[in-house]
PDB file of C-alpha atoms in Angstrom:
ATOM      1  CA  MET A  19      23.141 -40.253  47.037  1.00 38.00           C
ATOM      2  CA  LYS A  20      20.139 -42.226  46.564  1.00 39.00           C
ATOM      3  CA  MET A  21      19.796 -44.125  42.692  1.00 44.00           C
ATOM      4  CA  LYS A  22      17.845 -46.418  42.495  1.00 41.00           C
ATOM      5  CA  VAL A  23      17.487 -46.208  38.311  1.00 41.00           C
ATOM      6  CA  TRP A  24      20.745 -47.269  38.474  1.00 44.00           C
ATOM      7  CA  LEU A  25      20.602 -50.687  40.604  1.00 45.00           C
ATOM      8  CA  VAL A  26      16.815 -51.711  37.871  1.00 43.00           C
ATOM      9  CA  LEU A  27      19.524 -51.168  34.918  1.00 42.00           C
ATOM     10  CA  SER A  28      22.247 -53.025  36.233  1.00 44.00           C
ATOM     11  CA  LEU A  29      19.800 -56.002  37.445  1.00 46.00           C
ATOM     12  CA  CYS A  30      18.060 -55.713  34.397  1.00 44.00           C
ATOM     13  CA  SER A  31      21.305 -56.095  31.947  1.00 46.00           C
ATOM     14  CA  VAL A  32      22.883 -58.920  33.698  1.00 48.00           C
ATOM     15  CA  LEU A  33      20.069 -61.315  33.398  1.00 53.00           C
ATOM     16  CA  SER A  34      17.055 -60.311  32.179  1.00 49.00           C
ATOM     17  CA  TRP A  35      15.191 -58.591  29.215  1.00 40.00           C
ATOM     18  CA  PRO A  36      12.338 -56.454  28.580  1.00 36.00           C
ATOM     19  CA  GLY A  37       8.589 -58.708  27.860  1.00 31.00           C
ATOM     20  CA  LEU A  38       7.039 -61.581  28.750  1.00 30.00           C
ATOM     21  CA  ALA A  39       7.911 -64.980  30.948  1.00 40.00           C
ATOM     22  CA  LEU A  40       8.120 -68.187  30.132  1.00 46.00           C
ATOM     23  CA  GLN A  41       6.305 -68.737  33.331  1.00 36.00           C
ATOM     24  CA  ALA A  42       2.293 -65.912  32.210  1.00 32.00           C
ATOM     25  CA  ALA A  43      -0.768 -67.766  33.745  1.00 29.00           C
ATOM     26  CA  ALA A  44      -2.175 -70.611  31.680  1.00 30.00           C
ATOM     27  CA  ALA A  45      -4.753 -69.757  29.789  1.00 31.00           C
ATOM     28  CA  PRO A  46      -6.370 -71.775  27.117  1.00 32.00           C
ATOM     29  CA  ALA A  47      -4.545 -71.283  23.523  1.00 34.00           C
ATOM     30  CA  GLU A  48      -6.115 -72.376  20.262  1.00 37.00           C
ATOM     31  CA  PRO A  49      -4.856 -75.157  18.517  1.00 38.00           C
ATOM     32  CA  VAL A  50      -1.938 -74.950  16.018  1.00 39.00           C
ATOM     33  CA  PRO A  51      -0.318 -77.946  13.387  1.00 40.00           C
ATOM     34  CA  ASN A  52       2.077 -79.791  15.392  1.00 44.00           C
ATOM     35  CA  VAL A  53       5.800 -78.022  14.055  1.00 43.00           C
ATOM     36  CA  ALA A  54       6.941 -81.869  14.257  1.00 42.00           C
ATOM     37  CA  GLY A  55       4.632 -81.436  10.472  1.00 41.00           C
ATOM     38  CA  GLU A  56       1.997 -84.584  11.257  1.00 43.00           C
ATOM     39  CA  GLY A  57      -0.819 -82.051  11.305  1.00 45.00           C
ATOM     40  CA  VAL A  58      -3.208 -80.198  13.683  1.00 43.00           C
ATOM     41  CA  PRO A  59      -3.144 -82.212  17.041  1.00 47.00           C
ATOM     42  CA  ALA A  60      -6.370 -83.541  18.272  1.00 42.00           C
ATOM     43  CA  ALA A  61      -7.575 -80.611  21.706  1.00 44.00           C
ATOM     44  CA  ASP A  62      -7.207 -83.645  23.950  1.00 50.00           C
ATOM     45  CA  ASN A  63      -4.101 -84.098  22.808  1.00 82.00           C
ATOM     46  CA  LEU A  64      -1.705 -81.587  22.880  1.00 94.00           C
ATOM     47  CA  ARG A  65       1.300 -82.088  24.930  1.00 95.00           C
ATOM     48  CA  ASP A  66       3.435 -84.801  23.452  1.00 96.00           C
ATOM     49  CA  PRO A  67       4.583 -87.130  26.228  1.00 96.00           C
ATOM     50  CA  GLU A  68       7.577 -87.705  25.280  1.00 97.00           C
ATOM     51  CA  ALA A  69       8.348 -84.262  24.386  1.00 97.00           C
ATOM     52  CA  LEU A  70       7.401 -83.598  28.264  1.00 96.00           C
ATOM     53  CA  GLU A  71       9.593 -86.489  29.567  1.00 96.00           C
ATOM     54  CA  SER A  72      12.422 -84.693  27.380  1.00 97.00           C
ATOM     55  CA  LEU A  73      12.044 -81.296  28.989  1.00 97.00           C
ATOM     56  CA  GLN A  74      11.276 -83.718  32.332  1.00 96.00           C
ATOM     57  CA  GLN A  75      15.016 -84.992  31.801  1.00 96.00           C
ATOM     58  CA  GLY A  76      16.568 -81.758  31.901  1.00 97.00           C
ATOM     59  CA  THR A  77      15.180 -79.929  34.252  1.00 96.00           C
ATOM     60  CA  GLU A  78      15.534 -82.586  36.910  1.00 96.00           C
ATOM     61  CA  PHE A  79      19.084 -83.163  36.234  1.00 97.00           C
ATOM     62  CA  LEU A  80      19.494 -79.483  35.940  1.00 97.00           C
ATOM     63  CA  ALA A  81      18.138 -79.326  39.835  1.00 96.00           C
ATOM     64  CA  GLY A  82      19.994 -81.814  41.388  1.00 96.00           C
ATOM     65  CA  LEU A  83      22.849 -80.038  40.955  1.00 97.00           C
ATOM     66  CA  PRO A  84      24.278 -79.036  43.577  1.00 97.00           C
ATOM     67  CA  ARG A  85      27.016 -76.908  41.887  1.00 98.00           C
ATOM     68  CA  PHE A  86      27.461 -75.364  38.439  1.00 98.00           C
ATOM     69  CA  GLN A  87      28.809 -72.874  35.870  1.00 98.00           C
ATOM     70  CA  PHE A  88      28.391 -71.959  32.773  1.00 98.00           C
ATOM     71  CA  LYS A  89      28.682 -69.616  29.662  1.00 98.00           C
ATOM     72  CA  ALA A  90      26.116 -68.022  27.942  1.00 97.00           C
ATOM     73  CA  THR A  91      25.681 -65.896  24.932  1.00 96.00           C
ATOM     74  CA  ILE A  92      22.459 -63.933  24.406  1.00 95.00           C
ATOM     75  CA  SER A  93      21.199 -62.547  21.235  1.00 94.00           C
ATOM     76  CA  TYR A  94      17.113 -60.532  21.829  1.00 92.00           C
ATOM     77  CA  ASP A  95      15.264 -58.044  19.597  1.00 92.00           C
ATOM     78  CA  VAL A  96      13.951 -54.311  20.381  1.00 91.00           C
ATOM     79  CA  ILE A  97      11.062 -53.445  18.626  1.00 93.00           C
ATOM     80  CA  GLN A  98      11.062 -49.221  18.655  1.00 94.00           C
ATOM     81  CA  GLU A  99       8.147 -47.492  18.096  1.00 93.00           C
ATOM     82  CA  ASP A 100       8.783 -47.141  14.332  1.00 94.00           C
ATOM     83  CA  GLY A 101       8.423 -50.680  14.326  1.00 92.00           C
ATOM     84  CA  ARG A 102      12.080 -51.541  13.093  1.00 95.00           C
ATOM     85  CA  ARG A 103      13.327 -54.496  14.693  1.00 95.00           C
ATOM     86  CA  LEU A 104      16.800 -53.590  16.865  1.00 95.00           C
ATOM     87  CA  GLN A 105      19.240 -56.906  17.535  1.00 95.00           C
ATOM     88  CA  PHE A 106      21.664 -56.696  20.741  1.00 94.00           C
ATOM     89  CA  GLU A 107      23.597 -59.470  22.460  1.00 94.00           C
ATOM     90  CA  LYS A 108      25.553 -59.842  25.704  1.00 94.00           C
ATOM     91  CA  HIS A 109      27.626 -63.302  26.937  1.00 96.00           C
ATOM     92  CA  GLY A 110      28.791 -63.582  30.323  1.00 95.00           C
ATOM     93  CA  GLU A 111      29.579 -66.663  32.719  1.00 97.00           C
ATOM     94  CA  ILE A 112      27.417 -67.439  35.455  1.00 97.00           C
ATOM     95  CA  PHE A 113      28.465 -69.342  38.727  1.00 98.00           C
ATOM     96  CA  LEU A 114      25.761 -71.618  41.112  1.00 98.00           C
ATOM     97  CA  GLN A 115      25.783 -73.009  44.468  1.00 97.00           C
ATOM     98  CA  ARG A 116      22.478 -74.251  45.601  1.00 97.00           C
ATOM     99  CA  PRO A 117      20.968 -72.738  47.961  1.00 95.00           C
ATOM    100  CA  ASP A 118      21.930 -69.389  48.365  1.00 96.00           C
ATOM    101  CA  HIS A 119      24.915 -68.045  46.208  1.00 97.00           C
ATOM    102  CA  LEU A 120      25.787 -66.942  42.803  1.00 97.00           C
ATOM    103  CA  PHE A 121      27.803 -65.543  40.732  1.00 97.00           C
ATOM    104  CA  ALA A 122      27.454 -63.508  37.224  1.00 95.00           C
ATOM    105  CA  ASP A 123      30.194 -61.413  34.886  1.00 96.00           C
ATOM    106  CA  VAL A 124      27.966 -59.770  32.164  1.00 94.00           C
ATOM    107  CA  PHE A 125      29.867 -58.244  29.110  1.00 95.00           C
ATOM    108  CA  LEU A 126      27.158 -56.039  27.191  1.00 92.00           C
ATOM    109  CA  ASP A 127      27.344 -55.557  23.549  1.00 92.00           C
ATOM    110  CA  ASP A 128      27.671 -51.291  24.545  1.00 91.00           C
ATOM    111  CA  GLY A 129      30.888 -52.190  26.222  1.00 93.00           C
ATOM    112  CA  ARG A 130      29.568 -51.833  29.773  1.00 92.00           C
ATOM    113  CA  ARG A 131      30.852 -54.692  32.331  1.00 94.00           C
ATOM    114  CA  ARG A 132      28.201 -55.345  35.260  1.00 93.00           C
ATOM    115  CA  GLN A 133      29.404 -58.018  38.032  1.00 94.00           C
ATOM    116  CA  PHE A 134      26.588 -60.035  41.004  1.00 94.00           C
ATOM    117  CA  TRP A 135      27.221 -61.423  43.485  1.00 97.00           C
ATOM    118  CA  PHE A 136      25.172 -63.103  46.243  1.00 97.00           C
ATOM    119  CA  ASP A 137      25.842 -65.253  49.457  1.00 97.00           C
ATOM    120  CA  GLY A 138      22.677 -65.878  51.607  1.00 96.00           C
ATOM    121  CA  LYS A 139      22.889 -62.398  53.298  1.00 96.00           C
ATOM    122  CA  THR A 140      23.720 -59.710  50.896  1.00 96.00           C
ATOM    123  CA  LEU A 141      23.112 -58.962  47.043  1.00 95.00           C
ATOM    124  CA  SER A 142      26.141 -57.209  46.005  1.00 96.00           C
ATOM    125  CA  ILE A 143      26.760 -55.059  42.820  1.00 93.00           C
ATOM    126  CA  ALA A 144      29.396 -53.795  40.832  1.00 95.00           C
ATOM    127  CA  GLU A 145      29.394 -51.534  37.852  1.00 94.00           C
ATOM    128  CA  ARG A 146      32.430 -51.821  36.495  1.00 93.00           C
ATOM    129  CA  VAL A 147      32.307 -48.953  33.077  1.00 92.00           C
ATOM    130  CA  ARG A 148      31.349 -46.385  35.991  1.00 93.00           C
ATOM    131  CA  ASN A 149      33.328 -47.859  38.767  1.00 93.00           C
ATOM    132  CA  LEU A 150      29.860 -47.795  40.670  1.00 95.00           C
ATOM    133  CA  HIS A 151      29.139 -50.516  43.462  1.00 96.00           C
ATOM    134  CA  THR A 152      26.674 -51.423  45.410  1.00 94.00           C
ATOM    135  CA  GLN A 153      25.183 -53.413  47.971  1.00 95.00           C
ATOM    136  CA  ILE A 154      21.429 -54.724  49.917  1.00 93.00           C
ATOM    137  CA  LYS A 155      20.015 -57.901  51.757  1.00 93.00           C
ATOM    138  CA  ALA A 156      18.871 -60.221  50.583  1.00 94.00           C
ATOM    139  CA  PRO A 157      16.300 -63.021  51.001  1.00 95.00           C
ATOM    140  CA  PRO A 158      18.905 -66.263  52.503  1.00 96.00           C
ATOM    141  CA  THR A 159      18.298 -69.113  49.408  1.00 96.00           C
ATOM    142  CA  ILE A 160      18.863 -68.512  45.333  1.00 95.00           C
ATOM    143  CA  ASP A 161      14.924 -68.457  45.066  1.00 93.00           C
ATOM    144  CA  GLY A 162      14.378 -65.586  47.605  1.00 93.00           C
ATOM    145  CA  LEU A 163      16.805 -63.986  45.596  1.00 93.00           C
ATOM    146  CA  LEU A 164      15.397 -65.010  42.552  1.00 91.00           C
ATOM    147  CA  ASP A 165      11.845 -63.993  43.516  1.00 88.00           C
ATOM    148  CA  MET A 166      13.017 -60.615  45.081  1.00 87.00           C
ATOM    149  CA  LEU A 167      14.130 -59.443  41.331  1.00 83.00           C
ATOM    150  CA  GLU A 168      11.179 -59.760  39.821  1.00 80.00           C
ATOM    151  CA  VAL A 169       9.343 -57.757  42.109  1.00 77.00           C
ATOM    152  CA  LEU A 170      11.857 -55.225  42.757  1.00 73.00           C
ATOM    153  CA  LEU A 171      12.427 -54.894  37.902  1.00 66.00           C
ATOM    154  CA  ASN A 172       8.654 -56.543  37.543  1.00 61.00           C
ATOM    155  CA  ASP A 173      10.314 -57.475  34.601  1.00 58.00           C
ATOM    156  CA  PRO A 174      10.216 -61.282  34.142  1.00 57.00           C
ATOM    157  CA  MET A 175      13.926 -62.929  33.934  1.00 69.00           C
ATOM    158  CA  PRO A 176      14.040 -65.837  30.720  1.00 82.00           C
ATOM    159  CA  LEU A 177      17.804 -67.147  31.754  1.00 88.00           C
ATOM    160  CA  ALA A 178      17.075 -66.649  35.506  1.00 88.00           C
ATOM    161  CA  ASP A 179      14.121 -68.965  35.287  1.00 87.00           C
ATOM    162  CA  LEU A 180      16.948 -71.940  35.079  1.00 93.00           C
ATOM    163  CA  LEU A 181      17.909 -71.588  37.945  1.00 94.00           C
ATOM    164  CA  TYR A 182      15.461 -71.831  40.581  1.00 93.00           C
ATOM    165  CA  ASN A 183      15.659 -75.263  42.557  1.00 90.00           C
ATOM    166  CA  ASP A 184      11.976 -76.335  41.107  1.00 87.00           C
ATOM    167  CA  LEU A 185      11.714 -76.578  37.652  1.00 89.00           C
ATOM    168  CA  GLY A 186       8.514 -78.150  37.490  1.00 86.00           C
ATOM    169  CA  PRO A 187       6.258 -75.459  37.177  1.00 85.00           C
ATOM    170  CA  LEU A 188       8.413 -74.966  33.373  1.00 87.00           C
ATOM    171  CA  GLU A 189       5.873 -78.244  32.682  1.00 90.00           C
ATOM    172  CA  GLN A 190       2.902 -77.116  33.812  1.00 90.00           C
ATOM    173  CA  ARG A 191       2.672 -73.940  31.491  1.00 90.00           C
ATOM    174  CA  ALA A 192       3.352 -75.700  28.877  1.00 94.00           C
ATOM    175  CA  LEU A 193      -0.270 -75.880  27.217  1.00 95.00           C
ATOM    176  CA  GLU A 194       0.806 -77.494  24.182  1.00 97.00           C
ATOM    177  CA  ALA A 195       4.833 -79.157  23.948  1.00 97.00           C
ATOM    178  CA  ASP A 196       6.082 -81.286  20.934  1.00 97.00           C
ATOM    179  CA  ILE A 197       9.343 -82.909  19.841  1.00 98.00           C
ATOM    180  CA  VAL A 198      10.858 -81.158  16.048  1.00 98.00           C
ATOM    181  CA  GLY A 199      13.582 -83.562  16.145  1.00 98.00           C
ATOM    182  CA  ASP A 200      17.364 -84.174  17.339  1.00 97.00           C
ATOM    183  CA  GLY A 201      20.025 -81.618  16.777  1.00 95.00           C
ATOM    184  CA  GLN A 202      23.203 -79.872  17.575  1.00 97.00           C
ATOM    185  CA  VAL A 203      24.711 -77.290  19.775  1.00 98.00           C
ATOM    186  CA  HIS A 204      28.087 -75.863  18.866  1.00 95.00           C
ATOM    187  CA  GLY A 205      28.864 -79.736  18.437  1.00 96.00           C
ATOM    188  CA  LYS A 206      26.488 -81.295  21.162  1.00 97.00           C
ATOM    189  CA  PRO A 207      23.864 -83.670  19.944  1.00 98.00           C
ATOM    190  CA  CYS A 208      20.468 -82.708  21.170  1.00 98.00           C
ATOM    191  CA  ARG A 209      16.915 -83.333  21.453  1.00 98.00           C
ATOM    192  CA  HIS A 210      15.195 -79.551  20.093  1.00 98.00           C
ATOM    193  CA  LEU A 211      11.634 -79.179  21.891  1.00 98.00           C
ATOM    194  CA  ALA A 212       9.354 -77.357  21.388  1.00 98.00           C
ATOM    195  CA  PHE A 213       6.577 -75.277  23.613  1.00 97.00           C
ATOM    196  CA  ARG A 214       2.897 -72.937  23.644  1.00 96.00           C
ATOM    197  CA  GLY A 215       2.005 -70.967  26.842  1.00 94.00           C
ATOM    198  CA  ALA A 216      -1.206 -68.819  27.251  1.00 93.00           C
ATOM    199  CA  THR A 217       1.217 -65.965  25.232  1.00 92.00           C
ATOM    200  CA  VAL A 218       4.885 -67.326  24.847  1.00 93.00           C
ATOM    201  CA  ASP A 219       6.211 -70.037  22.474  1.00 96.00           C
ATOM    202  CA  TRP A 220       8.880 -71.210  24.413  1.00 96.00           C
ATOM    203  CA  GLN A 221      11.954 -74.074  22.407  1.00 97.00           C
ATOM    204  CA  ILE A 222      14.675 -75.875  23.917  1.00 97.00           C
ATOM    205  CA  TRP A 223      17.118 -77.765  23.542  1.00 98.00           C
ATOM    206  CA  VAL A 224      18.470 -80.722  25.694  1.00 98.00           C
ATOM    207  CA  GLU A 225      21.483 -82.081  25.458  1.00 98.00           C
ATOM    208  CA  LYS A 226      20.975 -85.963  24.448  1.00 97.00           C
ATOM    209  CA  GLY A 227      22.737 -89.118  26.670  1.00 96.00           C
ATOM    210  CA  GLY A 228      23.793 -88.617  29.917  1.00 96.00           C
ATOM    211  CA  THR A 229      24.134 -85.081  31.281  1.00 97.00           C
ATOM    212  CA  PRO A 230      20.971 -83.681  29.089  1.00 98.00           C
ATOM    213  CA  PHE A 231      21.818 -80.101  29.702  1.00 98.00           C
ATOM    214  CA  ILE A 232      19.928 -77.673  28.984  1.00 98.00           C
ATOM    215  CA  ARG A 233      22.113 -76.649  25.811  1.00 98.00           C
ATOM    216  CA  LYS A 234      19.500 -73.784  23.624  1.00 98.00           C
ATOM    217  CA  LEU A 235      16.693 -71.430  24.935  1.00 97.00           C
ATOM    218  CA  ALA A 236      14.742 -69.318  22.120  1.00 96.00           C
ATOM    219  CA  VAL A 237      11.532 -67.223  23.666  1.00 95.00           C
ATOM    220  CA  ASN A 238       9.424 -65.405  21.241  1.00 95.00           C
ATOM    221  CA  TYR A 239       6.520 -63.326  22.876  1.00 93.00           C
ATOM    222  CA  ARG A 240       3.964 -63.400  20.581  1.00 92.00           C
ATOM    223  CA  GLU A 241       1.546 -61.054  22.054  1.00 91.00           C
ATOM    224  CA  MET A 242       4.526 -58.512  21.483  1.00 91.00           C
ATOM    225  CA  THR A 243       4.087 -55.530  18.937  1.00 91.00           C
ATOM    226  CA  GLY A 244       6.589 -57.431  16.796  1.00 92.00           C
ATOM    227  CA  ALA A 245       6.616 -60.950  18.438  1.00 93.00           C
ATOM    228  CA  PRO A 246      10.153 -60.013  19.706  1.00 93.00           C
ATOM    229  CA  GLN A 247      12.478 -62.961  20.252  1.00 94.00           C
ATOM    230  CA  TYR A 248      15.091 -63.909  23.042  1.00 94.00           C
ATOM    231  CA  VAL A 249      17.888 -66.492  22.267  1.00 96.00           C
ATOM    232  CA  ALA A 250      20.693 -68.399  25.066  1.00 96.00           C
ATOM    233  CA  TRP A 251      23.231 -70.747  24.106  1.00 97.00           C
ATOM    234  CA  ILE A 252      24.618 -71.739  26.989  1.00 98.00           C
ATOM    235  CA  ASP A 253      28.110 -73.505  26.939  1.00 96.00           C
ATOM    236  CA  GLU A 254      31.256 -74.470  28.347  1.00 97.00           C
ATOM    237  CA  TRP A 255      29.557 -76.252  30.979  1.00 98.00           C
ATOM    238  CA  GLN A 256      30.893 -77.225  34.693  1.00 98.00           C
ATOM    239  CA  THR A 257      30.072 -78.974  38.197  1.00 98.00           C
ATOM    240  CA  PRO A 258      32.957 -78.671  40.047  1.00 97.00           C
ATOM    241  CA  GLN A 259      33.387 -80.618  43.580  1.00 97.00           C
ATOM    242  CA  ARG A 260      33.869 -77.038  44.809  1.00 97.00           C
ATOM    243  CA  PHE A 261      34.027 -73.656  44.333  1.00 97.00           C
ATOM    244  CA  SER A 262      37.137 -71.672  45.051  1.00 95.00           C
ATOM    245  CA  GLU A 263      36.565 -69.770  49.173  1.00 86.00           C
ATOM    246  CA  GLY A 264      36.675 -66.438  47.019  1.00 94.00           C
ATOM    247  CA  GLN A 265      33.872 -67.564  44.496  1.00 97.00           C
ATOM    248  CA  PHE A 266      30.716 -65.173  45.867  1.00 97.00           C
ATOM    249  CA  GLN A 267      32.602 -62.676  48.056  1.00 96.00           C
ATOM    250  CA  PHE A 268      32.141 -59.697  46.957  1.00 96.00           C
ATOM    251  CA  THR A 269      35.064 -56.971  47.111  1.00 94.00           C
ATOM    252  CA  ALA A 270      34.442 -53.267  46.465  1.00 93.00           C
ATOM    253  CA  PRO A 271      37.763 -52.665  43.287  1.00 90.00           C
ATOM    254  CA  ALA A 272      40.162 -50.059  43.530  1.00 91.00           C
ATOM    255  CA  GLY A 273      38.410 -47.034  43.830  1.00 93.00           C
ATOM    256  CA  SER A 274      34.875 -48.018  43.378  1.00 95.00           C
ATOM    257  CA  GLU A 275      32.400 -45.040  44.788  1.00 96.00           C
ATOM    258  CA  PHE A 276      29.255 -46.892  46.894  1.00 95.00           C
ATOM    259  CA  ILE A 277      25.794 -46.393  45.503  1.00 92.00           C
ATOM    260  CA  GLU A 278      22.909 -46.199  47.986  1.00 87.00           C
ATOM    261  CA  ILE A 279      19.884 -47.246  46.702  1.00 74.00           C
ATOM    262  CA  LEU A 280      15.872 -46.431  47.737  1.00 63.00           C
ATOM    263  CA  MET A 281      13.938 -50.110  47.891  1.00 62.00           C
ATOM    264  CA  PRO A 282       9.980 -50.547  47.607  1.00 58.00           C
ATOM    265  CA  VAL A 283       8.207 -50.110  50.735  1.00 50.00           C
ATOM    266  CA  SER A 284       7.851 -54.016  51.351  1.00 49.00           C
ATOM    267  CA  MET A 285       9.551 -56.790  48.808  1.00 47.00           C
ATOM    268  CA  ARG A 286       7.832 -59.557  50.750  1.00 40.00           C
ATOM    269  CA  GLY A 287       5.290 -61.687  49.152  1.00 39.00           C
ATOM    270  CA  GLY A 288       7.073 -62.187  45.479  1.00 40.00           C
ATOM    271  CA  LYS A 289       6.516 -65.812  43.857  1.00 38.00           C
ATOM    272  CA  GLY A 290       8.748 -65.614  41.337  1.00 37.00           C
ATOM    273  CA  GLY A 291       8.740 -66.374  38.578  1.00 33.00           C
ATOM    274  CA  TRP A 292       6.244 -69.772  38.602  1.00 27.00           C
ATOM    275  CA  GLN A 293       3.607 -68.593  40.198  1.00 26.00           C
TER     276      GLN A 293
END
């Protein structure tokens, strides 16, 4: 039985949300009032160096971690044909070990549960409620896997963008950058940053101090009908010395049915979230 549609729906619910990505291609943007309330900045001064420095602290810290795990709660809007805004939620946990191991366990608000294993060779997916699973050959690195998923789904993955080894392009895509101020996310003191891209606005909350974890991410798709928003609260960061031997090893759940899938003719050439 070949069900590419099932694969697409399963992967989409793990890390992504329909819409445009943070990494939308850069293009000239009209100046807007500074979110910190300091008026309209000059055309050559739309990127606050301190905001970019704070972003760099968070992204370089994250990219420099050999392994980490976190829990995330995600809220996202889906605009209906009649203009109504419906909000949905999912939550889960992600384990990452560079350069080639990843595991995600995701719970959707309609009761479904999906799990996702990557071991540097194979991508394995289990749909726990329907008791189905599949496996496909995958690129040898996490970056390659994320590139493959974006090509396969033709759909950007905002939270997954934080899992790449190189997070520098996030700064490069920011046409405007501002410091909103200091705040707290789940009791953690953070620096609240705001950015504007060609078609997407995003905010990032970077924890202050010696461990600048990214604690919250909000993306606004301003050029989509209804300007839907995606918000991820990222909590319970951990940086263990090692993971258990079986953390990234897939074993088919008891009684689970294997589903064969159809892949596109070529999965090569995808640039992923940053290109």
